[in-house]
Short mmCIF file of C-alpha atoms in Angstrom, two decimals:
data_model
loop_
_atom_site.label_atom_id
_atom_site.label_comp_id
_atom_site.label_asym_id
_atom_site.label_seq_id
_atom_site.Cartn_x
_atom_site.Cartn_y
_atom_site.Cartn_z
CA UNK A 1 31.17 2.24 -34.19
CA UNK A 2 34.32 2.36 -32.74
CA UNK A 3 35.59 -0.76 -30.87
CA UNK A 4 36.71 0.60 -27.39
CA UNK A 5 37.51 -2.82 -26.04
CA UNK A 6 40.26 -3.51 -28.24
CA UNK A 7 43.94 -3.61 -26.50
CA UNK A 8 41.56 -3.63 -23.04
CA UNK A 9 42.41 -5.98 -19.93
CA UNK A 10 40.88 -4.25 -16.95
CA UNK A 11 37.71 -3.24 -17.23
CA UNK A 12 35.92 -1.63 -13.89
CA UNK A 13 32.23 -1.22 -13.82
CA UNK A 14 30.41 1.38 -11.11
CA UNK A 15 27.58 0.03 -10.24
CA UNK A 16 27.85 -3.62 -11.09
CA UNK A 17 25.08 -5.57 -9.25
CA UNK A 18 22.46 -3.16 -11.28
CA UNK A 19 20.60 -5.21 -13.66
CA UNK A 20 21.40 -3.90 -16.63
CA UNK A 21 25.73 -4.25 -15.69
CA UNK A 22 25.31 -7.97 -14.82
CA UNK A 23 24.86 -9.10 -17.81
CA UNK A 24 27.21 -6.96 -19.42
CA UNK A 25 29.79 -8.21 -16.75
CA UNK A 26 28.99 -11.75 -17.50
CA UNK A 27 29.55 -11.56 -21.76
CA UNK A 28 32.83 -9.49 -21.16
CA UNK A 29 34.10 -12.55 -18.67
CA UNK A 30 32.64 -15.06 -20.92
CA UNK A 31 35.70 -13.58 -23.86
CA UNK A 32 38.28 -12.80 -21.23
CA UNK A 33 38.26 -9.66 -20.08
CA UNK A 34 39.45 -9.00 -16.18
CA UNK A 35 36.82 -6.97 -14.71
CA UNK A 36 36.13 -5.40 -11.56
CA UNK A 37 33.07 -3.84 -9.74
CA UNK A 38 31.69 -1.74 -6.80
CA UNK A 39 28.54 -0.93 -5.47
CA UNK A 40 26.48 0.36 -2.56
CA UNK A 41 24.52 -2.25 -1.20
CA UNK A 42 24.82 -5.90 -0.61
CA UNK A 43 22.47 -8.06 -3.14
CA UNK A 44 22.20 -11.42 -4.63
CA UNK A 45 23.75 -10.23 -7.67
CA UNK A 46 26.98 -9.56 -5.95
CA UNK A 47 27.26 -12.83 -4.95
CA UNK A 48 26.50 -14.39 -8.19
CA UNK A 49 28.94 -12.01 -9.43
CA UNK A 50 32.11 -13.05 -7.27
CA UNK A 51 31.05 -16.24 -7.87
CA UNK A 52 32.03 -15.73 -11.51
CA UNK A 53 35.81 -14.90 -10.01
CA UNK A 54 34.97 -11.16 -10.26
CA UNK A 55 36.69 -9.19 -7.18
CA UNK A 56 33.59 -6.48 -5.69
CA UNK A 57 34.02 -3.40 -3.60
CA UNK A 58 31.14 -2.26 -1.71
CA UNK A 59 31.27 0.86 -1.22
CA UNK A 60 32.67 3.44 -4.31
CA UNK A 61 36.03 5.24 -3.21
CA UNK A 62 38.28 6.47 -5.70
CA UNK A 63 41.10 3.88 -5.23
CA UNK A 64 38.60 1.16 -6.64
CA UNK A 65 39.60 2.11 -10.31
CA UNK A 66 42.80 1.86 -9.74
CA UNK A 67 44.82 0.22 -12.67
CA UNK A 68 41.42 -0.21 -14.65
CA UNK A 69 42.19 0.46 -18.44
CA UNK A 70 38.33 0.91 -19.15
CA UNK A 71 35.30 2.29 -16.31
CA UNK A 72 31.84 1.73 -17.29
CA UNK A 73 28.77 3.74 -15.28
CA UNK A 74 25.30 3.78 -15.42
CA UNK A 75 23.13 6.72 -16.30
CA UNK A 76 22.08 6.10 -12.03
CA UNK A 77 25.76 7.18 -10.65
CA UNK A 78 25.52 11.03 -10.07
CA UNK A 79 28.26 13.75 -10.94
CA UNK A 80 29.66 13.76 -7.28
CA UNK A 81 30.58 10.07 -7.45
CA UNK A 82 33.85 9.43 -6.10
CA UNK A 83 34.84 6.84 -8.61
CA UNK A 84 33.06 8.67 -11.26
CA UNK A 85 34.97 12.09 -10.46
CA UNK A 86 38.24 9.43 -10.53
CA UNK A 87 37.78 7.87 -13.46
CA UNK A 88 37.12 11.32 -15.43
CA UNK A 89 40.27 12.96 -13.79
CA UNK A 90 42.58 10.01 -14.69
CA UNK A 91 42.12 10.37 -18.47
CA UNK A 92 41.11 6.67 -18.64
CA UNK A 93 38.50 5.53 -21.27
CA UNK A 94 34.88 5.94 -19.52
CA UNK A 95 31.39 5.27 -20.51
CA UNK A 96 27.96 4.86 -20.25
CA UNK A 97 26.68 1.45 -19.33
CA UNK A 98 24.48 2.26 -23.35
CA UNK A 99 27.90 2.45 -25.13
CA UNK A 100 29.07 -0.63 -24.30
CA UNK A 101 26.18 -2.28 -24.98
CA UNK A 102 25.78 -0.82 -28.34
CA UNK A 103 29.12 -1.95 -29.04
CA UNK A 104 28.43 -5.44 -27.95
CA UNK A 105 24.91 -5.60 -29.39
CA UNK A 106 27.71 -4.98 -33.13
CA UNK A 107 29.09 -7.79 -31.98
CA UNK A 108 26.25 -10.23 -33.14
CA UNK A 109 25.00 -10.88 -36.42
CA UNK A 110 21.28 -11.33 -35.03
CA UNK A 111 20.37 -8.60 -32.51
CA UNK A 112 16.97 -8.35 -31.72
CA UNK A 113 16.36 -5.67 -29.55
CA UNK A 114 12.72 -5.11 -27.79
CA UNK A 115 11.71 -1.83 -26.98
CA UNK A 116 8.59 -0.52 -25.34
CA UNK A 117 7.20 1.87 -22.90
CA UNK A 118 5.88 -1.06 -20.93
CA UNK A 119 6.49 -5.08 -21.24
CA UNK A 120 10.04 -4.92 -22.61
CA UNK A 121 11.65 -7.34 -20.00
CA UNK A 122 8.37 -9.76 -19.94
CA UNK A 123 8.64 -9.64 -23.87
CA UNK A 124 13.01 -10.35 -23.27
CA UNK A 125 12.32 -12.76 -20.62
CA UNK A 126 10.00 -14.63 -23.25
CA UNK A 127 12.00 -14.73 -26.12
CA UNK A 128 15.18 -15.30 -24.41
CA UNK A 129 13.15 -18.81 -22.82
CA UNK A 130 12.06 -19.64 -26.35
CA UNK A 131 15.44 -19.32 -27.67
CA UNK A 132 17.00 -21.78 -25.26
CA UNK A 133 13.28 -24.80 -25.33
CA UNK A 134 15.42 -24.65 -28.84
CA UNK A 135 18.30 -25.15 -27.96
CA UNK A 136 20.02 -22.37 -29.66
CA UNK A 137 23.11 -20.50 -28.13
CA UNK A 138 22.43 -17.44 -27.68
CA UNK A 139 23.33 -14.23 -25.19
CA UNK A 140 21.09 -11.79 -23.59
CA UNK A 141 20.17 -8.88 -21.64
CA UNK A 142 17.31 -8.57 -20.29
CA UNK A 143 15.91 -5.67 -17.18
CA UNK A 144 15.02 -8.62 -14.90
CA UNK A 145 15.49 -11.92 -13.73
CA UNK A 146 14.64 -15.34 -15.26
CA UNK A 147 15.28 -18.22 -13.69
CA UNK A 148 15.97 -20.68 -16.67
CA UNK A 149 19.12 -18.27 -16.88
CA UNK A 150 20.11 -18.00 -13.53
CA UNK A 151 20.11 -13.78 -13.32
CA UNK A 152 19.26 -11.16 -15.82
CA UNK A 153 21.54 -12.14 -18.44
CA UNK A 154 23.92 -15.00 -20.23
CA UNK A 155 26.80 -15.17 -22.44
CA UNK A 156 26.17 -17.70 -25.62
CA UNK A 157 29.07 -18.55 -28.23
CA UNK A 158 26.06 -17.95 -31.10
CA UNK A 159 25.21 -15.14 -33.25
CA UNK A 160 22.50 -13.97 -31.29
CA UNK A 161 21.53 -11.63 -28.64
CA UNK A 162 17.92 -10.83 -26.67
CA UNK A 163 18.58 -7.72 -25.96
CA UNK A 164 16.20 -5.18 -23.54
CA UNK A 165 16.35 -1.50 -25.78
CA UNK A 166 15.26 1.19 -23.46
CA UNK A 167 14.21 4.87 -24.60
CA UNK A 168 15.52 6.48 -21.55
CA UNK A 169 18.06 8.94 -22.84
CA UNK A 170 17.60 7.72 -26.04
CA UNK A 171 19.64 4.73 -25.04
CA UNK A 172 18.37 2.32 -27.58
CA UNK A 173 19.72 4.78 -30.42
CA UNK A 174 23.47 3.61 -29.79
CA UNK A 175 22.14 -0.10 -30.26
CA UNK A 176 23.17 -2.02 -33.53
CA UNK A 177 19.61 -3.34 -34.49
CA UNK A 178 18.49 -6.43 -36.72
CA UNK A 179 15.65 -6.87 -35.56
CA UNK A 180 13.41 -4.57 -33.68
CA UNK A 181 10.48 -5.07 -31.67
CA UNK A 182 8.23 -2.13 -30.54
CA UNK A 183 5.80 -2.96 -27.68
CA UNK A 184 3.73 0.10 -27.23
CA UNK A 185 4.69 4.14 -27.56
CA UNK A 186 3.78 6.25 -24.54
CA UNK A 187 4.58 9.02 -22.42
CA UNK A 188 7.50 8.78 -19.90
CA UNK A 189 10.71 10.13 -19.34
CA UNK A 190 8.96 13.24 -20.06
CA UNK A 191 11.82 15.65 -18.65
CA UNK A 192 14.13 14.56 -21.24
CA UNK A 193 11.28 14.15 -24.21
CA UNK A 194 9.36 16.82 -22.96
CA UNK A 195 6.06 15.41 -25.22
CA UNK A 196 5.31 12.46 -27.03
CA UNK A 197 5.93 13.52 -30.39
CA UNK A 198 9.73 13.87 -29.22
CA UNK A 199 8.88 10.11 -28.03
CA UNK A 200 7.76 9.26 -31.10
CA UNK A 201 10.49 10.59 -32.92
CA UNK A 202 13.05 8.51 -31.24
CA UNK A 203 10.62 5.26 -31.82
CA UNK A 204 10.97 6.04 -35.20
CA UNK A 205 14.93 6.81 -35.53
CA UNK A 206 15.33 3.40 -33.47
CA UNK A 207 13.40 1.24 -35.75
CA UNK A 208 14.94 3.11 -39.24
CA UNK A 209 18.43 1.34 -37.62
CA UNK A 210 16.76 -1.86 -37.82
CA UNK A 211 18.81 -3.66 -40.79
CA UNK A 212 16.25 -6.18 -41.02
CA UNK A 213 12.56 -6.18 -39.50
CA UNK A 214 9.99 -4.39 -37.33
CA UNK A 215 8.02 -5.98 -35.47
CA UNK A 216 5.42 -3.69 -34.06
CA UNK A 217 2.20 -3.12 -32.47
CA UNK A 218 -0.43 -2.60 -35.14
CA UNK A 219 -2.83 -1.58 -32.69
CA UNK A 220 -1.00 1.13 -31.19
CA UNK A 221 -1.52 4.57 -32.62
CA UNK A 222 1.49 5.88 -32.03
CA UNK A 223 3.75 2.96 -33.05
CA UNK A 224 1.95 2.88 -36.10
CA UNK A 225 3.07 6.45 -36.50
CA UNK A 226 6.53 6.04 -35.76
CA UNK A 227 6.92 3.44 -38.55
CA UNK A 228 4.50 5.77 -40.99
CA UNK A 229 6.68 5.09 -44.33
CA UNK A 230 9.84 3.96 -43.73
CA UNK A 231 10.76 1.39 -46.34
CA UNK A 232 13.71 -1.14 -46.66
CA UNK A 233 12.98 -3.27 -44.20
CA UNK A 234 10.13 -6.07 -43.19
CA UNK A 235 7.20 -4.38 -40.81
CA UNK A 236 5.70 -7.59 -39.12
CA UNK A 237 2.42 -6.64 -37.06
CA UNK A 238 1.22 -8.09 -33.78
CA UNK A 239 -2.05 -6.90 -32.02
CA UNK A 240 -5.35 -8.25 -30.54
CA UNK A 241 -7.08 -7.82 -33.81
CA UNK A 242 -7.04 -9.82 -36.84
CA UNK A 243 -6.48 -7.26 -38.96
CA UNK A 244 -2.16 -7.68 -37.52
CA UNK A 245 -0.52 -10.37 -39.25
CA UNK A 246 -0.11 -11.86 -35.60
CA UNK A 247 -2.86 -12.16 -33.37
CA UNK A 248 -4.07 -14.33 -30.27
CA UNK A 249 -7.51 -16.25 -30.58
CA UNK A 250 -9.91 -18.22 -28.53
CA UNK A 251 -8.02 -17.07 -25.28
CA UNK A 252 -9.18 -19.19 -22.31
CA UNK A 253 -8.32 -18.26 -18.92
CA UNK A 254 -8.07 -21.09 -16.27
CA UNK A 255 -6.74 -20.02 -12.82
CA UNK A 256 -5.40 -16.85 -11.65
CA UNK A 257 -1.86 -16.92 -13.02
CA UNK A 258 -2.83 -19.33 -16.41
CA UNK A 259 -3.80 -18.81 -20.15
CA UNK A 260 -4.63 -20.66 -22.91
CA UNK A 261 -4.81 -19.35 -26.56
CA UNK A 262 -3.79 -20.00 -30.47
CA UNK A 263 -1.71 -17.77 -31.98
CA UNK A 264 -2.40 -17.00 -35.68
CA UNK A 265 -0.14 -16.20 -38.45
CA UNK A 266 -1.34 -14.47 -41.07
CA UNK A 267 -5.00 -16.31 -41.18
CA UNK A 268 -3.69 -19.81 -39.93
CA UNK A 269 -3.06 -21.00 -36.95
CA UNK A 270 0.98 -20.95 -35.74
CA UNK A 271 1.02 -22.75 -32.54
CA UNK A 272 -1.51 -23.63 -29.28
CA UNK A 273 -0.03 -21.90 -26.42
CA UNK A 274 -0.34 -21.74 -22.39
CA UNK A 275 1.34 -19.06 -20.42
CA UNK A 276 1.68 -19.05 -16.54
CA UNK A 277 1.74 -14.68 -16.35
CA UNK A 278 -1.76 -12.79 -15.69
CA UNK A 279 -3.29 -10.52 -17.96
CA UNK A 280 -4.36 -9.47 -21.33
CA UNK A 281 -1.16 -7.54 -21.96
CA UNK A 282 1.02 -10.26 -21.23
CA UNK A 283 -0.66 -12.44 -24.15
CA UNK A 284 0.35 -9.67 -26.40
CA UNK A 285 3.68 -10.15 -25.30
CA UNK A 286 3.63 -13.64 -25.80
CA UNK A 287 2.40 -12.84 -29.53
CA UNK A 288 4.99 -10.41 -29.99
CA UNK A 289 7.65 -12.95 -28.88
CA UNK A 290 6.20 -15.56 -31.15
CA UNK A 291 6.11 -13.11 -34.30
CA UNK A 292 10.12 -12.02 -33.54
CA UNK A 293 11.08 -15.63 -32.42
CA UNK A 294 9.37 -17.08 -35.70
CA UNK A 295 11.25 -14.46 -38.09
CA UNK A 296 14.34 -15.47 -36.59
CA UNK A 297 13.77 -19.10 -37.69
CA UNK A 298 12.38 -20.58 -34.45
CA UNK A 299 9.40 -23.35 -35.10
CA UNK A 300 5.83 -23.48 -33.85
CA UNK A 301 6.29 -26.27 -31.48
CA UNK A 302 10.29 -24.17 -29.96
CA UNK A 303 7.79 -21.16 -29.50
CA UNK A 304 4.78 -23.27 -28.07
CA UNK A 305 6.96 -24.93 -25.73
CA UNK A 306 9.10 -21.91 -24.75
CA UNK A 307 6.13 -19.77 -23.66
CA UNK A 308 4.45 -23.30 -21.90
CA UNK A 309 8.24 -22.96 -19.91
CA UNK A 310 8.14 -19.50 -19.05
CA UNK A 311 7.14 -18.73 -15.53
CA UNK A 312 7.86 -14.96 -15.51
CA UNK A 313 10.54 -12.76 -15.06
CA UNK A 314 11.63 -11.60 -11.56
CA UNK A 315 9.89 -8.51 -10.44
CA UNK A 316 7.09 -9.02 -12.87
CA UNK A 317 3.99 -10.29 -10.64
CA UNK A 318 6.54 -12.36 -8.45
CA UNK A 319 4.89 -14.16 -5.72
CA UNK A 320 6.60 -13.84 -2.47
CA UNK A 321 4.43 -15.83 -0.32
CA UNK A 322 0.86 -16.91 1.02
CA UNK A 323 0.04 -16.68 4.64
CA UNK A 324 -3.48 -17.67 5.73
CA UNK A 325 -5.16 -16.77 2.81
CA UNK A 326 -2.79 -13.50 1.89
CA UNK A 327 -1.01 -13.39 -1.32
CA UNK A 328 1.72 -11.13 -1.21
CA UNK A 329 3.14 -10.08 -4.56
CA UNK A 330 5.80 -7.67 -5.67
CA UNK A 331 6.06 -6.21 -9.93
CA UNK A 332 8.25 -3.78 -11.41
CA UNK A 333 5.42 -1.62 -12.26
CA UNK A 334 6.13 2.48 -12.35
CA UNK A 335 4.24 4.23 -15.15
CA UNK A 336 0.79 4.55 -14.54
CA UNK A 337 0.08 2.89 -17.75
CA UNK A 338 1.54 0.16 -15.91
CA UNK A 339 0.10 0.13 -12.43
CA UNK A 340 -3.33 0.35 -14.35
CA UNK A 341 -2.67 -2.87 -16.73
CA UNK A 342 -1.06 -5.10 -13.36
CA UNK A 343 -4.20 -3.71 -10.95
CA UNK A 344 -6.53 -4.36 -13.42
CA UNK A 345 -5.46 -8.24 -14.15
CA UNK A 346 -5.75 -8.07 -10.05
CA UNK A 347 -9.00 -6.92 -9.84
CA UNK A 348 -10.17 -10.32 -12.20
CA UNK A 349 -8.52 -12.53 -9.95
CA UNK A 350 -11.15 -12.67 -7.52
CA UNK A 351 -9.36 -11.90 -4.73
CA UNK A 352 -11.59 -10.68 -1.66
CA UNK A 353 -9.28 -6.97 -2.27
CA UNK A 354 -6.49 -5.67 -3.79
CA UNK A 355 -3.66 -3.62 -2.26
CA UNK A 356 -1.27 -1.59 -4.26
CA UNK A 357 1.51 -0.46 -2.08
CA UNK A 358 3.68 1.91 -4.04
CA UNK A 359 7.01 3.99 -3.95
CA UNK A 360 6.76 6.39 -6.57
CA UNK A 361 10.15 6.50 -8.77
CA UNK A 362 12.05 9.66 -9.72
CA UNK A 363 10.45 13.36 -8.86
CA UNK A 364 9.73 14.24 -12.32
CA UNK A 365 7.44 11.70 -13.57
CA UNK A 366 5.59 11.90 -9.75
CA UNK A 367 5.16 15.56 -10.85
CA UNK A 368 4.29 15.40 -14.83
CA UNK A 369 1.96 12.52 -14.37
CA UNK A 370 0.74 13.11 -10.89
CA UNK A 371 -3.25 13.04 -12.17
CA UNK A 372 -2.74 9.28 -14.21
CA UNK A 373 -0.59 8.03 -11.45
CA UNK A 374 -3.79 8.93 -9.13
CA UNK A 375 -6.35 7.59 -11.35
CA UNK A 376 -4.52 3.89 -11.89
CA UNK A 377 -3.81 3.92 -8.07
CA UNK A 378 -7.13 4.18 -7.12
CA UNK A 379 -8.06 1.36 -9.34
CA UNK A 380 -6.70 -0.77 -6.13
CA UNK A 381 -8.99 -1.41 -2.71
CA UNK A 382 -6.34 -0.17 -0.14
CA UNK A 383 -3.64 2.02 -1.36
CA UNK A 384 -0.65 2.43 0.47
CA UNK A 385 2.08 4.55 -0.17
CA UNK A 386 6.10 5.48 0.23
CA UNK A 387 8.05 7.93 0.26
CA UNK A 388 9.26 9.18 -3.27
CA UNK A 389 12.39 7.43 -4.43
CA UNK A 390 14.47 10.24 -6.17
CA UNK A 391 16.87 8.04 -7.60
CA UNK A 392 19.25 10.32 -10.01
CA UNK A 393 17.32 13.34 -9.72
CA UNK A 394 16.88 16.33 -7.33
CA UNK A 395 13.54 17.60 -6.03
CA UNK A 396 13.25 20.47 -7.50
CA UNK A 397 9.79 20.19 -8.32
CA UNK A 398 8.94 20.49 -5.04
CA UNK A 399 6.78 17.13 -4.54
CA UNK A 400 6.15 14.61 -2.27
CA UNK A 401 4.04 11.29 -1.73
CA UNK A 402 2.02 13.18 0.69
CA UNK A 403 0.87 15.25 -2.83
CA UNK A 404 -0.28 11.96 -4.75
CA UNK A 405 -1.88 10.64 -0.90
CA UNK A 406 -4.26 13.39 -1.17
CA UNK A 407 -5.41 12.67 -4.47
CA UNK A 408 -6.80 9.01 -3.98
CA UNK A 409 -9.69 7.72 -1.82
CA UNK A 410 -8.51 6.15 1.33
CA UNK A 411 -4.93 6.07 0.56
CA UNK A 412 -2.07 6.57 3.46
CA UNK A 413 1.68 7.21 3.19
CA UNK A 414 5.27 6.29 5.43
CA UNK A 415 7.79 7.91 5.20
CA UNK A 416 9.40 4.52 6.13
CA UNK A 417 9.30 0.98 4.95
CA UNK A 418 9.00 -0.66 8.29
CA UNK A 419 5.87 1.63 8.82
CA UNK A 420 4.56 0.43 5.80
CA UNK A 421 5.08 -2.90 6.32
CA UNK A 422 3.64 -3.01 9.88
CA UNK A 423 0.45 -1.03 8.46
CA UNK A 424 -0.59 -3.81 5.64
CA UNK A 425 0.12 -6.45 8.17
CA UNK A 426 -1.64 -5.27 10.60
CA UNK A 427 -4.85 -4.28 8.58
CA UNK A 428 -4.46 -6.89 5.67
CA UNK A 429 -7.66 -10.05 5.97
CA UNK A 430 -7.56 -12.83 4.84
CA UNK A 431 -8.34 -13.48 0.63
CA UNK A 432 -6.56 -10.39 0.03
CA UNK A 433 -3.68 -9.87 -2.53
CA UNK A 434 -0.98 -7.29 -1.70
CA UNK A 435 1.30 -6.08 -4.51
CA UNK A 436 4.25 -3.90 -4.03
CA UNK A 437 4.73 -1.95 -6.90
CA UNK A 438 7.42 0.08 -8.32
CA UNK A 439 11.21 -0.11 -9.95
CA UNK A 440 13.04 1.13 -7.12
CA UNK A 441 13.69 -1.36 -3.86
CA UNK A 442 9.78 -1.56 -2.68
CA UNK A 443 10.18 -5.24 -2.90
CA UNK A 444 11.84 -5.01 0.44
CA UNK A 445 8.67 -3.75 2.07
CA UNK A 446 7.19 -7.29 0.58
CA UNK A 447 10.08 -9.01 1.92
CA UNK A 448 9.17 -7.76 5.33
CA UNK A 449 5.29 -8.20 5.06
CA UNK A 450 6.04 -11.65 4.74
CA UNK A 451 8.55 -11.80 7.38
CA UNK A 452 5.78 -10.43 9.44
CA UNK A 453 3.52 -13.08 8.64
CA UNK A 454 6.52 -15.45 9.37
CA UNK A 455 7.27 -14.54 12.67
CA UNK A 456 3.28 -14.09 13.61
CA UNK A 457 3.03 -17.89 13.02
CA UNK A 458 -0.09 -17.32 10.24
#
């Protein structure tokens, strides 16, 4: 892999309040390097970034890379970027936010990478927390929040690193793997993959880079397939059923938010655990974190008290506030996979109903999985909608939220967030739970719901 940091003093990075630059930012400052950042919008991140010493532009002009020896980007920044146009006129060294992590990810003698169609920042967030109820020193990047880190990622002087793999343009392929962890294998990112045996493939070429282990889903068809005889390395299983070499058992639910269950290990019990993060898939990712966590040396009672510490990741079933008997909520959720696991833990939580107010992310998977996106949707009592957010893509398919709108029962769209907003407050009773869903910035709509509710005096 070749080491495009050595000689390098300035490094800029386009985009830098993103999630998955901040923590890249913070482990390149942690060994010395002078960075420097710019972005579009004001966020916390920004501030926790200068905080660090790190000089931010808002706003991206071309005189922002300006003496930078290195310019990272993320796969978001379009073509017509001003600094991106810059930096690929000046003849400086630029790349992809995944290069640099791949390079950094070499950097560690014990990467463990989680990958997934869904549950890969839960599953980071989760290990990451058992890692440090140990004590040990380690880094991380992870696609969200966690709180016992302060952000979405930290900079360790050990050997390790958590680190989030995603499939999206077969990113996780330029990762230097140890150990890998596969979640689940489903379809998304379907205009690059174009079907899920192209998915598959990539599931497959990821885990053959693992040096060490695999821990996968044994109860997921199409993990199973994309491990079907490769050899060399450990395959660890995790599942529901005992039939995995990792399984939960005599799961108790107490509360909304609260679980109790025993993990077993190969026929014998491993450790008693209680996590404070709804649903059924979550407890698989608290099994999968114990089976990784445990092969990289971490005891019973570090993982026991790790996932007894863990209060969730930020974005991921977040509670923003409770006004008079209305729980608003915001999660990251954007595959319908996704929306259908998070409404579905909802629906148990005896709530009087359940509102999913969504902003549908990127044109093509609107369009390719317009029908499933429908279907988990309507799972909800009240379904509100946004507009689409297009994020690096054009519409040239042609669709809008008004096309998904017409598909489920009862649902409504805005074109605006403050319309939104002013809708569910204004029809919202009391025992209901609203939950902003999506990856883009729909949390703001649950920022001003609550602001709403604020100001109303409820």
């Amino acid at each position: 892999m070749e080491d495009f940091l050595t000689g390098k003093k300035h490094i800029h990075f386009i985009g830098i309040g993103g999630s998955g630059m901040y923590p890249l930012a913070q482990i390149l400052h942690s060994k010395g390097f002078y960075l420097t950042g710019s972005d579009n919008n004001e966020t916390e991140t920004l501030e926790l970034i200068r905080k660090m010493g790190i000089p931010v532009f808002l706003g991206q002009r071309a005189e922002n890379i300006d003496n930078a020896d290195l310019i990272v980007y993320t796969a978001a920044i379009m073509d017509d970027n001003p600094e991106l146009i810059a930096a690929r006129k000046s003849g400086v060294k630029t790349i992809e936010r995944a290069d640099l992590l791949g390079l950094i990810t070499d950097k560690y003698k014990n990467s463990v990478c989680v990958s997934g169609t869904h549950g890969k920042t839960t599953t980071s967030a989760m290990l990451t927390q058992i890692f440090l109820s140990e004590h040990s020193d380690i880094s991380a990047v992870i696609g969200g929040k966690l709180k016992a880190i302060g952000g979405s990622g930290i900079a360790g002087d050990g050997d390790t690193i958590i680190c989030e793999a995603c499939e999206f343009l077969d990113h996780f392929l330029k990762l230097s793997v140890d150990v890998a962890v596969v979640l689940n294998v489903d379809e998304d990112h379907l205009d690059y993959f174009k079907n899920l045996d192209n998915i598959i493939s990539s599931f497959r070429k990821f885990c053959d880079n693992a040096s060490r282990a695999i821990v996968i889903n044994g109860d997921d068809a199409n993990s199973m397939k994309a491990v079907n005889g490769l050899t060399g390395k450990d395959i660890i299983t995790f599942g529901k059923k005992p039939g995995n070499q990792w399984y939960p058992e005599n799961i108790i639910r107490s509360g909304r938010l609260e679980s109790s269950f025993s993990i077993i290990h190969n026929g014998e019990k491993f450790c008693d655990v209680v996590i404070h993060v709804p649903g059924e898939h979550n407890i698989l990712n608290a099994v999968a974190a114990a089976a990784a966590a445990c092969y990289c040396g971490i005891t019973p009672d570090g993982v026991a008290k790790g996932l007894n510490e863990f209060k969730g990741a930020g974005r991921r079933f977040e509670k923003y506030g409770e006004y008079k008997g209305i729980t608003i909520v915001d999660d990251y959720g954007h595959h319908p996979a996704e929306i259908a696991a998070t409404l579905k833990t909802a629906k148990k939580m005896n709530y009087k109903r359940v509102w999913a107010v969504h902003q549908p992310f990127t044109y093509s998977r609107t369009f390719t999985l317009m029908d499933d996106f429908a279907q988990a949707l309507s799972i909800a009592d009240k379904t509100v909608l946004t507009e689409i957010m297009g994020s690096r893509e054009k519409n040239i398919y042609n669709v809008f939220a008004e096309d998904l709108c017409e598909k489920i029962q009862g649902c409504v769209w805005f074109p605006e967030f403050e319309q939104v907003a002013d809708y569910v407050f204004q029809n919202a009773e009391e025992g209901d739970l609203i939950i902003t869903l999506g990856c883009g910035d729909v949390y703001k709509v649950a920022r001003m719901i609550c602001k709403k509710f604020e100001e109303a005096g409820k």
